[in-house]
Coordinates of N, CA and C and ligand atoms in Angstrom, one line a residue:
X1 N -13.9 -11.3 18.9 CA -13.2 -12.3 18.2 C -11.9 -11.8 17.6
X2 N -10.8 -12.6 17.7 CA -9.5 -12.2 17.2 C -9.1 -13.3 16.3
X3 N -8.7 -12.9 15.0 CA -8.3 -13.9 14.1 C -7.0 -13.5 13.3
X4 N -6.3 -14.5 12.9 CA -5.1 -14.3 12.1 C -5.5 -14.8 10.7
X5 N -5.1 -14.0 9.7 CA -5.2 -14.5 8.3 C -3.7 -14.8 7.9
X6 N -3.5 -16.0 7.5 CA -2.2 -16.5 7.2 C -2.1 -16.9 5.7
X7 N -1.0 -16.6 5.0 CA -0.9 -17.0 3.6 C 0.2 -16.2 3.0
X8 N 0.8 -16.7 1.9 CA 1.9 -16.0 1.3 C 1.5 -14.7 0.7
X9 N 2.5 -13.9 0.2 CA 2.2 -12.6 -0.4 C 1.2 -12.9 -1.6
X10 N 0.2 -12.0 -1.6 CA -0.8 -12.1 -2.7 C -1.9 -13.1 -2.5
X11 N -1.9 -13.8 -1.3 CA -2.9 -14.8 -1.0 C -4.3 -14.2 -0.9
X12 N -4.3 -12.9 -0.6 CA -5.6 -12.2 -0.4 C -5.9 -11.8 1.1
X13 N -4.9 -11.8 1.9 CA -5.1 -11.5 3.3 C -5.6 -10.0 3.5
X14 N -5.0 -9.1 2.8 CA -5.5 -7.7 2.9 C -6.9 -7.5 2.3
X15 N -7.1 -8.2 1.2 CA -8.5 -8.1 0.6 C -9.5 -8.6 1.5
X16 N -9.3 -9.7 2.1 CA -10.3 -10.3 3.0 C -10.4 -9.6 4.3
X17 N -9.2 -9.1 4.8 CA -9.3 -8.4 6.1 C -10.1 -7.1 6.0
X18 N -10.0 -6.4 4.8 CA -10.7 -5.2 4.6 C -12.2 -5.5 4.6
X19 N -12.6 -6.6 4.0 CA -14.0 -7.0 3.9 C -14.5 -7.3 5.3
X20 N -13.7 -8.1 6.1 CA -14.2 -8.4 7.4 C -14.3 -7.2 8.3
X21 N -13.4 -6.2 8.1 CA -13.5 -5.0 8.8 C -14.8 -4.2 8.5
X22 N -15.1 -4.2 7.2 CA -16.3 -3.5 6.8 C -17.6 -4.2 7.2
X23 N -17.6 -5.5 7.2 CA -18.8 -6.3 7.5 C -19.0 -6.6 8.9
X24 N -18.0 -6.7 9.7 CA -18.1 -7.2 11.1 C -17.7 -6.2 12.1
X25 N -17.2 -5.0 11.7 CA -16.8 -4.0 12.7 C -15.5 -4.4 13.4
X26 N -14.8 -5.4 12.8 CA -13.5 -5.7 13.4 C -12.4 -4.7 12.9
X27 N -11.2 -4.8 13.4 CA -10.2 -3.9 13.0 C -9.0 -4.6 12.3
X28 N -8.7 -4.2 11.1 CA -7.6 -4.8 10.3 C -6.3 -4.3 10.9
X29 N -5.4 -5.2 11.4 CA -4.1 -4.8 11.8 C -3.1 -5.4 10.9
X30 N -2.7 -4.6 9.9 CA -1.7 -5.1 8.9 C -0.4 -4.5 9.2
X31 N 0.6 -5.4 9.5 CA 1.9 -4.9 9.9 C 2.6 -4.3 8.6
X32 N 2.3 -4.8 7.4 CA 2.8 -4.2 6.2 C 2.3 -2.7 6.1
X33 N 1.0 -2.5 6.3 CA 0.5 -1.1 6.2 C 1.1 -0.3 7.3
X34 N 1.3 -0.8 8.5 CA 1.9 0.0 9.6 C 3.3 0.4 9.3
X35 N 4.1 -0.5 8.7 CA 5.5 -0.2 8.3 C 5.5 0.8 7.2
X36 N 4.6 0.7 6.2 CA 4.5 1.7 5.1 C 4.1 3.0 5.6
X37 N 3.2 3.0 6.5 CA 2.8 4.3 7.1 C 4.0 5.0 7.9
X38 N 4.7 4.2 8.6 CA 5.9 4.7 9.4 C 6.9 5.3 8.4
X39 N 7.1 4.6 7.3 CA 8.0 5.1 6.3 C 7.5 6.4 5.6
X40 N 6.2 6.4 5.3 CA 5.6 7.7 4.7 C 5.8 8.8 5.7
X41 N 5.7 8.5 7.0 CA 5.8 9.6 8.0 C 7.3 9.9 8.4
X42 N 8.2 9.2 7.8 CA 9.6 9.4 8.0 C 10.1 9.1 9.4
X43 N 9.4 8.2 10.1 CA 9.8 7.8 11.5 C 11.1 6.9 11.4
X44 N 11.8 6.9 12.5 CA 13.0 6.0 12.5 C 12.7 4.6 12.2
X45 N 11.6 4.1 12.7 CA 11.2 2.7 12.4 C 11.0 2.5 10.9
X46 N 10.3 3.5 10.3 CA 10.0 3.4 8.9 C 11.3 3.4 8.1
X47 N 12.2 4.3 8.4 CA 13.4 4.4 7.7 C 14.3 3.2 7.8
X48 N 14.3 2.6 9.0 CA 15.0 1.4 9.3 C 14.5 0.2 8.5
X49 N 13.1 0.2 8.4 CA 12.5 -0.9 7.7 C 12.6 -0.9 6.2
X50 N 12.8 0.3 5.6 CA 12.7 0.5 4.2 C 13.6 -0.5 3.4
X51 N 14.8 -0.6 3.7 CA 15.7 -1.5 2.9 C 15.3 -2.9 3.0
X52 N 14.9 -3.3 4.2 CA 14.5 -4.7 4.4 C 13.3 -5.0 3.6
X53 N 12.3 -4.1 3.6 CA 11.0 -4.3 2.8 C 11.3 -4.3 1.4
X54 N 12.2 -3.4 0.9 CA 12.5 -3.3 -0.5 C 13.1 -4.6 -1.0
X55 N 13.9 -5.3 -0.1 CA 14.5 -6.5 -0.5 C 13.6 -7.7 -0.3
X56 N 12.4 -7.5 0.3 CA 11.4 -8.6 0.4 C 11.8 -9.5 1.7
X57 N 12.6 -9.0 2.5 CA 13.0 -9.8 3.7 C 12.1 -9.3 4.9
X58 N 12.3 -9.9 6.1 CA 11.4 -9.6 7.2 C 12.1 -8.6 8.1
X59 N 11.3 -7.7 8.6 CA 11.7 -6.7 9.6 C 11.7 -7.4 10.9
X60 N 12.5 -6.8 11.9 CA 12.7 -7.6 13.1 C 11.5 -7.8 13.9
X61 N 11.5 -8.9 14.6 CA 10.3 -9.3 15.4 C 10.0 -8.2 16.4
X62 N 11.0 -7.6 17.0 CA 10.8 -6.6 18.1 C 10.0 -5.4 17.5
X63 N 10.4 -4.9 16.4 CA 9.8 -3.7 15.8 C 8.3 -4.0 15.5
X64 N 8.0 -5.1 14.8 CA 6.6 -5.3 14.4 C 5.8 -5.6 15.6
X65 N 6.3 -6.4 16.6 CA 5.5 -6.7 17.7 C 5.2 -5.4 18.5
X66 N 6.1 -4.5 18.6 CA 5.8 -3.2 19.3 C 4.7 -2.5 18.6
X67 N 4.8 -2.5 17.2 CA 3.7 -1.7 16.5 C 2.4 -2.4 16.7
X68 N 2.3 -3.7 16.7 CA 1.0 -4.4 17.0 C 0.5 -4.1 18.4
X69 N 1.4 -4.1 19.4 CA 1.0 -3.8 20.7 C 0.3 -2.4 20.8
X70 N 1.0 -1.4 20.1 CA 0.4 0.0 20.2 C -1.0 0.0 19.6
X71 N -1.2 -0.7 18.5 CA -2.5 -0.7 17.8 C -3.5 -1.5 18.7
X72 N -3.1 -2.6 19.3 CA -4.1 -3.3 20.1 C -4.6 -2.4 21.3
X73 N -3.7 -1.6 21.8 CA -4.2 -0.7 22.9 C -5.3 0.3 22.4
X74 N -5.4 0.5 21.1 CA -6.4 1.5 20.7 C -7.7 0.8 20.2
X75 N -7.8 -0.5 20.4 CA -9.0 -1.2 19.8 C -10.3 -1.0 20.6
X76 N -10.2 -0.7 21.8 CA -11.4 -0.5 22.7 C -12.4 -1.7 22.5
X77 N -12.0 -2.9 22.7 CA -13.0 -4.0 22.7 C -13.3 -4.5 21.4
X78 N -12.9 -3.9 20.3 CA -13.3 -4.4 19.0 C -12.3 -5.6 18.6
X79 N -12.8 -6.5 17.8 CA -12.0 -7.7 17.5 C -10.9 -7.3 16.5
X80 N -9.8 -8.1 16.5 CA -8.7 -7.8 15.6 C -8.6 -8.8 14.5
X81 N -8.2 -8.4 13.3 CA -7.9 -9.3 12.2 C -6.4 -9.0 12.0
X82 N -5.6 -10.0 12.3 CA -4.1 -9.9 12.1 C -3.8 -10.3 10.6
X83 N -3.3 -9.3 9.9 CA -3.0 -9.4 8.5 C -1.5 -9.3 8.3
X84 N -0.8 -10.4 8.0 CA 0.6 -10.4 7.8 C 1.4 -10.4 9.1
X85 N 0.8 -10.8 10.2 CA 1.4 -10.9 11.5 C 0.6 -12.0 12.2
X86 N 1.3 -13.0 12.9 CA 2.7 -13.1 13.0 C 3.3 -13.8 11.8
X87 N 4.6 -13.6 11.6 CA 5.3 -14.2 10.5 C 6.5 -15.1 10.9
X88 N 6.8 -15.2 12.2 CA 7.9 -16.0 12.7 C 7.4 -16.6 14.0
X89 N 8.1 -17.7 14.4 CA 7.7 -18.3 15.7 C 7.8 -17.2 16.8
X90 N 8.9 -16.4 16.8 CA 9.0 -15.4 17.8 C 7.8 -14.4 17.8
X91 N 7.3 -14.1 16.7 CA 6.2 -13.2 16.6 C 4.9 -13.9 17.1
X92 N 4.8 -15.2 16.8 CA 3.6 -16.0 17.3 C 3.6 -16.0 18.8
X93 N 4.8 -16.2 19.4 CA 4.9 -16.2 20.9 C 4.6 -14.8 21.5
X94 N 5.2 -13.8 20.8 CA 4.9 -12.4 21.2 C 3.5 -12.0 21.2
X95 N 2.8 -12.5 20.1 CA 1.3 -12.2 20.0 C 0.6 -12.8 21.2
X96 N 0.9 -14.1 21.5 CA 0.2 -14.7 22.7 C 0.3 -13.8 23.9
X97 N 1.5 -13.3 24.1 CA 1.7 -12.4 25.3 C 0.9 -11.1 25.2
X98 N 1.0 -10.5 24.0 CA 0.3 -9.2 23.8 C -1.2 -9.4 24.0
X99 N -1.8 -10.5 23.6 CA -3.2 -10.8 23.7 C -3.5 -11.1 25.2
X100 N -2.7 -11.9 25.8 CA -3.1 -12.3 27.2 C -2.9 -11.1 28.1
X101 N -1.9 -10.2 27.9 CA -1.8 -9.0 28.7 C -3.0 -8.1 28.6
X102 N -3.8 -8.2 27.5 CA -4.9 -7.4 27.3 C -6.2 -8.2 27.5
X103 N -6.2 -9.3 28.1 CA -7.4 -10.1 28.3 C -8.1 -10.6 27.1
X104 N -7.3 -10.8 26.0 CA -7.9 -11.3 24.7 C -7.4 -12.7 24.4
X105 N -8.1 -13.4 23.6 CA -7.7 -14.7 23.1 C -7.8 -14.8 21.6
X106 N -7.1 -15.7 21.1 CA -7.1 -16.0 19.6 C -8.2 -17.0 19.4
X107 N -9.1 -16.7 18.4 CA -10.2 -17.6 18.1 C -10.0 -18.5 16.9
X108 N -9.3 -17.9 15.8 CA -9.1 -18.7 14.6 C -7.8 -18.2 14.0
X109 N -7.1 -19.2 13.3 CA -6.0 -18.9 12.4 C -6.5 -19.4 11.0
X110 N -6.8 -18.5 10.1 CA -7.3 -18.9 8.8 C -6.2 -18.9 7.8
X111 N -5.9 -20.1 7.3 CA -4.8 -20.2 6.3 C -5.5 -20.1 4.9
X112 N -5.1 -19.1 4.1 CA -5.5 -19.0 2.7 C -4.6 -19.9 1.9
X113 N -5.1 -21.0 1.3 CA -4.3 -22.0 0.6 C -4.3 -21.6 -0.9
X114 N -3.1 -21.4 -1.4 CA -3.0 -20.8 -2.8 C -1.9 -21.5 -3.6
X115 N -1.9 -21.3 -4.9 CA -0.9 -21.7 -5.8 C 0.1 -20.6 -6.0
X116 N 1.3 -20.7 -5.5 CA 2.2 -19.6 -5.5 C 2.5 -19.0 -6.9
X117 N 2.5 -19.9 -7.9 CA 2.8 -19.4 -9.3 C 1.8 -18.4 -9.7
X118 N 0.5 -18.6 -9.4 CA -0.5 -17.7 -9.8 C -0.4 -16.3 -9.0
X119 N 0.3 -16.4 -7.9 CA 0.3 -15.1 -7.1 C 1.2 -14.1 -7.6
X120 N 2.2 -14.5 -8.4 CA 3.1 -13.4 -8.9 C 2.3 -12.5 -9.8
X121 N 1.5 -13.1 -10.7 CA 0.7 -12.3 -11.6 C -0.3 -11.4 -10.8
X122 N -0.9 -11.9 -9.7 CA -1.8 -11.1 -8.9 C -1.0 -9.9 -8.3
X123 N 0.2 -10.1 -7.8 CA 0.9 -9.0 -7.1 C 1.5 -8.0 -8.1
X124 N 2.1 -8.5 -9.1 CA 2.9 -7.6 -10.0 C 1.9 -6.7 -10.8
X125 N 0.6 -7.1 -10.9 CA -0.3 -6.3 -11.7 C -1.1 -5.3 -10.8
X126 N -0.9 -5.4 -9.5 CA -1.8 -4.5 -8.7 C -1.3 -3.1 -8.5
X127 N -2.2 -2.2 -8.4 CA -1.9 -0.8 -8.1 C -3.1 -0.1 -7.5
X128 N -3.0 1.1 -7.0 CA -4.1 1.7 -6.3 C -4.1 3.2 -6.5
X129 N -5.3 3.7 -6.2 CA -5.4 5.2 -6.3 C -4.5 5.8 -5.2
X130 N -3.7 6.8 -5.6 CA -2.8 7.4 -4.6 C -3.6 8.3 -3.7
X131 N -4.8 8.7 -4.0 CA -5.6 9.6 -3.1 C -6.5 8.8 -2.1
X132 N -7.3 7.9 -2.7 CA -8.3 7.2 -1.8 C -8.0 5.8 -1.5
X133 N -7.0 5.2 -2.2 CA -6.5 3.8 -1.9 C -7.3 2.8 -2.7
X134 N -8.3 3.1 -3.5 CA -9.1 2.1 -4.2 C -8.2 1.2 -5.0
X135 N -8.3 -0.2 -4.8 CA -7.4 -1.1 -5.4 C -7.8 -1.4 -6.9
X136 N -6.7 -1.5 -7.8 CA -7.0 -1.9 -9.2 C -6.0 -3.0 -9.6
X137 N -6.2 -3.5 -10.8 CA -5.3 -4.5 -11.3 C -5.2 -4.4 -12.8
X138 N -3.9 -4.6 -13.3 CA -3.7 -4.5 -14.8 C -4.6 -5.4 -15.6
X139 N -4.8 -6.6 -15.0 CA -5.6 -7.6 -15.8 C -7.0 -7.7 -15.4
X140 N -7.3 -7.6 -14.1 CA -8.7 -7.9 -13.6 C -9.5 -6.7 -13.3
X141 N -8.9 -5.6 -13.0 CA -9.8 -4.4 -12.6 C -9.1 -3.1 -12.9
X142 N -9.3 -2.7 -14.2 CA -8.8 -1.3 -14.6 C -9.8 -0.3 -14.3
X143 N -9.4 1.0 -14.1 CA -10.4 2.0 -13.9 C -11.4 2.1 -15.1
X144 N -12.7 2.4 -14.8 CA -13.6 2.4 -16.0 C -13.3 3.5 -17.0
X145 N -12.8 4.6 -16.5 CA -12.4 5.7 -17.4 C -10.8 5.7 -17.3
X146 N -10.2 5.7 -18.4 CA -8.7 5.5 -18.4 C -8.0 6.5 -17.5
X147 N -7.1 6.0 -16.6 CA -6.3 6.9 -15.7 C -7.2 7.8 -14.8
X148 N -8.4 7.3 -14.5 CA -9.2 8.1 -13.6 C -9.8 7.2 -12.5
X149 N -9.6 7.5 -11.3 CA -10.1 6.6 -10.2 C -11.6 6.6 -10.2
X150 N -12.2 5.3 -10.2 CA -13.7 5.2 -10.2 C -14.3 5.8 -8.9
X151 N -13.5 5.8 -7.8 CA -14.1 6.3 -6.6 C -14.0 7.8 -6.4
X152 N -12.8 8.3 -6.6 CA -12.7 9.7 -6.2 C -12.3 10.6 -7.4
X153 N -12.1 10.0 -8.6 CA -11.8 10.8 -9.8 C -10.3 11.3 -9.9
X154 N -9.5 10.9 -8.9 CA -8.1 11.3 -9.0 C -7.4 10.6 -10.2
X155 N -6.4 11.3 -10.7 CA -5.6 10.8 -11.9 C -4.3 10.2 -11.4
X156 N -4.1 10.1 -10.1 CA -2.8 9.7 -9.6 C -2.9 8.2 -9.0
X157 N -2.0 7.4 -9.5 CA -2.0 6.0 -9.0 C -0.7 5.6 -8.5
X158 N -0.6 4.6 -7.7 CA 0.7 4.2 -7.1 C 0.8 2.6 -7.1
X159 N 2.1 2.2 -7.2 CA 2.4 0.8 -7.0 C 3.4 0.6 -5.9
X160 N 3.3 -0.5 -5.2 CA 4.3 -0.7 -4.1 C 5.6 -1.1 -4.7
X161 N 6.7 -0.5 -4.1 CA 8.0 -0.7 -4.6 C 8.5 -2.2 -4.5
X162 N 7.8 -2.9 -3.6 CA 8.2 -4.4 -3.5 C 7.4 -5.3 -4.3
X163 N 6.5 -4.7 -5.2 CA 5.7 -5.6 -6.0 C 6.3 -5.8 -7.4
X164 N 7.6 -6.2 -7.4 CA 8.2 -6.7 -8.7 C 8.5 -8.1 -8.5
X165 N 8.7 -8.8 -9.6 CA 8.8 -10.3 -9.6 C 9.9 -10.8 -8.7
X166 N 11.1 -10.2 -8.8 CA 12.3 -10.7 -8.0 C 12.0 -10.6 -6.5
X167 N 11.4 -9.4 -6.1 CA 11.2 -9.2 -4.6 C 10.0 -10.1 -4.2
X168 N 9.0 -10.3 -5.1 CA 7.9 -11.2 -4.7 C 8.4 -12.6 -4.5
X169 N 9.4 -13.1 -5.3 CA 9.9 -14.4 -5.1 C 10.7 -14.5 -3.8
X170 N 11.4 -13.5 -3.4 CA 12.1 -13.5 -2.1 C 11.0 -13.5 -1.0
X171 N 10.0 -12.7 -1.1 CA 8.9 -12.7 -0.1 C 8.3 -14.1 0.1
X172 N 8.1 -14.8 -1.0 CA 7.5 -16.1 -1.0 C 8.5 -17.1 -0.3
X173 N 9.8 -16.9 -0.6 CA 10.8 -17.8 0.1 C 10.8 -17.5 1.6
X174 N 10.7 -16.3 2.0 CA 10.6 -15.9 3.4 C 9.4 -16.6 4.0
X175 N 8.3 -16.6 3.3 CA 7.0 -17.2 3.8 C 7.3 -18.7 4.1
X176 N 7.8 -19.3 3.0 CA 8.0 -20.8 3.2 C 9.0 -21.1 4.3
X177 N 10.0 -20.4 4.5 CA 11.1 -20.8 5.4 C 10.7 -20.3 6.9
X178 N 10.0 -19.1 7.0 CA 9.9 -18.6 8.4 C 8.4 -18.6 8.8
X179 N 7.5 -18.4 7.9 CA 6.1 -18.2 8.3 C 5.3 -19.5 8.3
X180 N 5.4 -20.3 7.2 CA 4.6 -21.5 7.2 C 4.9 -22.5 8.3
X181 N 6.2 -22.5 8.8 CA 6.5 -23.4 9.9 C 5.8 -23.0 11.2
X182 N 5.2 -21.9 11.3 CA 4.5 -21.6 12.6 C 3.1 -22.2 12.6
X183 N 2.6 -22.8 11.5 CA 1.2 -23.4 11.5 C 1.1 -24.5 12.6
X184 N 2.1 -25.4 12.7 CA 1.9 -26.4 13.7 C 1.7 -25.9 15.2
X185 N 2.3 -24.7 15.4 CA 2.1 -24.1 16.7 C 0.6 -23.8 17.0
X186 N -0.1 -23.4 16.0 CA -1.5 -23.2 16.1 C -2.4 -24.5 15.9
X187 N -1.9 -25.4 15.1 CA -2.6 -26.6 14.8 C -2.7 -27.4 16.1
X188 N -1.7 -27.4 16.9 CA -1.7 -28.2 18.1 C -2.7 -27.6 19.1
X189 N -3.1 -26.4 18.9 CA -4.2 -25.8 19.8 C -5.6 -25.8 19.1
X190 N -5.6 -26.5 17.9 CA -6.9 -26.7 17.3 C -7.5 -25.4 16.7
X191 N -6.6 -24.4 16.4 CA -7.1 -23.1 15.9 C -7.1 -22.9 14.4
X192 N -6.5 -23.8 13.7 CA -6.3 -23.6 12.2 C -7.5 -24.0 11.4
X193 N -7.9 -23.2 10.5 CA -8.9 -23.5 9.5 C -8.3 -23.2 8.1
X194 N -8.6 -24.0 7.1 CA -8.1 -23.8 5.8 C -9.2 -23.3 4.8
X195 N -8.8 -22.3 4.0 CA -9.8 -21.8 3.0 C -9.0 -21.7 1.7
X196 N -9.7 -22.2 0.6 CA -9.1 -22.2 -0.7 C -9.0 -20.7 -1.2
X197 N -7.8 -20.2 -1.2 CA -7.6 -18.8 -1.7 C -7.5 -18.6 -3.2
X198 N -7.7 -19.7 -3.9 CA -7.7 -19.6 -5.4 C -9.1 -19.4 -5.9
X199 N -10.1 -19.4 -5.0 CA -11.5 -19.1 -5.5 C -11.6 -17.6 -5.7
X200 N -12.7 -17.2 -6.2 CA -12.9 -15.7 -6.5 C -12.9 -15.0 -5.1
X201 N -12.7 -13.7 -5.1 CA -12.7 -12.9 -3.9 C -14.0 -13.1 -3.1
X202 N -15.2 -13.1 -3.9 CA -16.5 -13.3 -3.2 C -16.6 -14.7 -2.6
X203 N -16.1 -15.7 -3.3 CA -16.2 -17.0 -2.8 C -15.3 -17.2 -1.6
X204 N -14.2 -16.6 -1.6 CA -13.3 -16.7 -0.4 C -14.0 -16.1 0.8
X205 N -14.6 -14.9 0.6 CA -15.3 -14.2 1.6 C -16.4 -15.1 2.2
X206 N -17.2 -15.7 1.3 CA -18.3 -16.6 1.7 C -17.8 -17.7 2.6
X207 N -16.6 -18.3 2.2 CA -16.1 -19.5 3.0 C -15.7 -19.0 4.4
X208 N -15.1 -17.8 4.4 CA -14.7 -17.3 5.7 C -15.9 -17.0 6.6
X209 N -16.9 -16.4 5.9 CA -18.2 -16.1 6.6 C -18.8 -17.4 7.2
X210 N -18.8 -18.4 6.4 CA -19.4 -19.7 6.9 C -18.7 -20.2 8.1
X211 N -17.3 -20.1 7.9 CA -16.5 -20.6 9.0 C -16.8 -19.8 10.3
X212 N -16.8 -18.5 10.2 CA -17.0 -17.7 11.4 C -18.5 -17.8 11.9
X213 N -19.5 -18.0 11.0 CA -20.9 -18.2 11.4 C -21.0 -19.5 12.2
X214 N -20.3 -20.5 11.7 CA -20.4 -21.8 12.4 C -19.8 -21.7 13.8
X215 N -18.8 -20.8 14.0 CA -18.2 -20.6 15.3 C -19.2 -19.9 16.2
X216 N -19.9 -18.9 15.6 CA -20.9 -18.1 16.5 C -22.0 -19.0 16.9
X217 N -22.4 -19.9 16.0 CA -23.6 -20.8 16.3 C -23.2 -21.7 17.4
X218 N -22.0 -22.1 17.5 CA -21.6 -23.1 18.5 C -21.4 -22.4 19.9
X219 N -21.1 -21.1 19.9 CA -20.8 -20.4 21.2 C -22.1 -19.9 21.8
Ligands
AP5_301 P1 2.8 -7.1 3.6 O1 2.3 -5.7 3.3 O2 2.2 -7.8 4.7 O3 2.7 -7.9 2.2 P2 2.5 -9.5 2.0 O4 2.4 -10.4 3.1 O5 3.6 -9.8 1.0 O6 1.1 -9.5 1.4 P3 0.5 -8.7 0.3 O7 -0.1 -7.4 0.8 O8 1.4 -8.6 -0.9 O9 -0.6 -9.7 -0.1 P4 -2.1 -10.1 0.5 O10 -2.1 -11.5 0.9 O11 -2.5 -9.1 1.5 O12 -2.9 -10.0 -0.8 P5 -3.9 -8.9 -1.3 O13 -5.2 -9.0 -0.6 O14 -3.2 -7.6 -1.3 O15 4.3 -7.0 3.9 C1 5.2 -6.3 3.1 C2 6.6 -6.3 3.7 O16 6.6 -5.7 5.0 C3 7.2 -7.7 4.0 O17 7.8 -8.2 2.8 C4 8.2 -7.4 5.1 O18 9.4 -6.8 4.7 C5 7.4 -6.4 5.9 N1 6.6 -7.0 7.0 C6 5.2 -6.9 7.1 N2 4.8 -7.5 8.1 C7 5.8 -8.1 8.7 C8 6.0 -8.9 9.9 N3 5.0 -9.3 10.6 N4 7.3 -9.2 10.2 C9 8.3 -8.8 9.5 N5 8.3 -8.1 8.4 C10 7.0 -7.7 8.0 O19 -4.1 -9.4 -2.8 C11 -3.1 -9.3 -3.8 C12 -3.8 -9.0 -5.2 O20 -4.6 -10.1 -5.6 C13 -4.7 -7.8 -5.3 O21 -4.6 -7.2 -6.5 C14 -6.1 -8.4 -5.0 O22 -7.1 -7.6 -5.6 C15 -5.9 -9.7 -5.7 N6 -6.7 -10.8 -5.1 C16 -6.9 -11.0 -3.8 N7 -7.7 -12.1 -3.6 C17 -8.0 -12.6 -4.9 C18 -8.7 -13.7 -5.3 N8 -9.4 -14.5 -4.5 N9 -8.8 -13.9 -6.7 C19 -8.2 -13.0 -7.5 N10 -7.5 -11.9 -7.2 C20 -7.4 -11.7 -5.8

């Protein structure tokens, strides 16, 4: 099964993709993570993408689609969860080609429907352990022991440089103008399902599970 999680910044795409990966043995393909990894490794792609990401704008279709193609080649038959890709009509068309070249098809496009105003708080408050990546939030999930990771005991934490209010607003505007308009492309193929992304993390997971279970029962 190959699915796209679609929604604005902070909608919960990464959170739900990680859960699906753990529960279903699928592979999370996050273009944001791929670009941050490229930057951390000092690759030309990463260095080229840095200024664009810091501004909250979109990296070129050619760069991200090439990254996705490379990752798809390593999946060995496991299903893919596309997290943050595609984000433009050009990327949607590129993904169709990438999948068909590999004998894969798209099963669902799950749109996480959210209230954008609530998302700024979600994003600006998030941080993670710099060693093991365990996610935290200033308001909803602080470490149990002050400045100590619950999972690995590290005292180092990090925040994404693009998680400030001004950049988040630009990222949301990019979503509205370039990403939301690709929904009809998938709607006309009957692929789009909507899930209320304002529910709790567990409830959103349950809704996605129900949706995917219904699909398995039909096939
Ligand atoms: P990317 O890394 O993809 O960021 P994004 O789309 O802005 O999404 P986020 O990771 O911010 O949010 P999310 O929906 O994954 O939410 P999360 O689960 O983390 O992209 C970053 C940049 O890279 C882009 O701006 C662009 O420059 C570039 N880029 C990436 N892909 C690209 C592409 N395809 N083309 C061009 N450029 C690209 O949740 C957020 C917070 O909310 C967390 O704290 C979480 O714990 C919390 N939370 C999640 N769900 C819930 C819930 N249901 N209730 C309460 N809290 C919740």
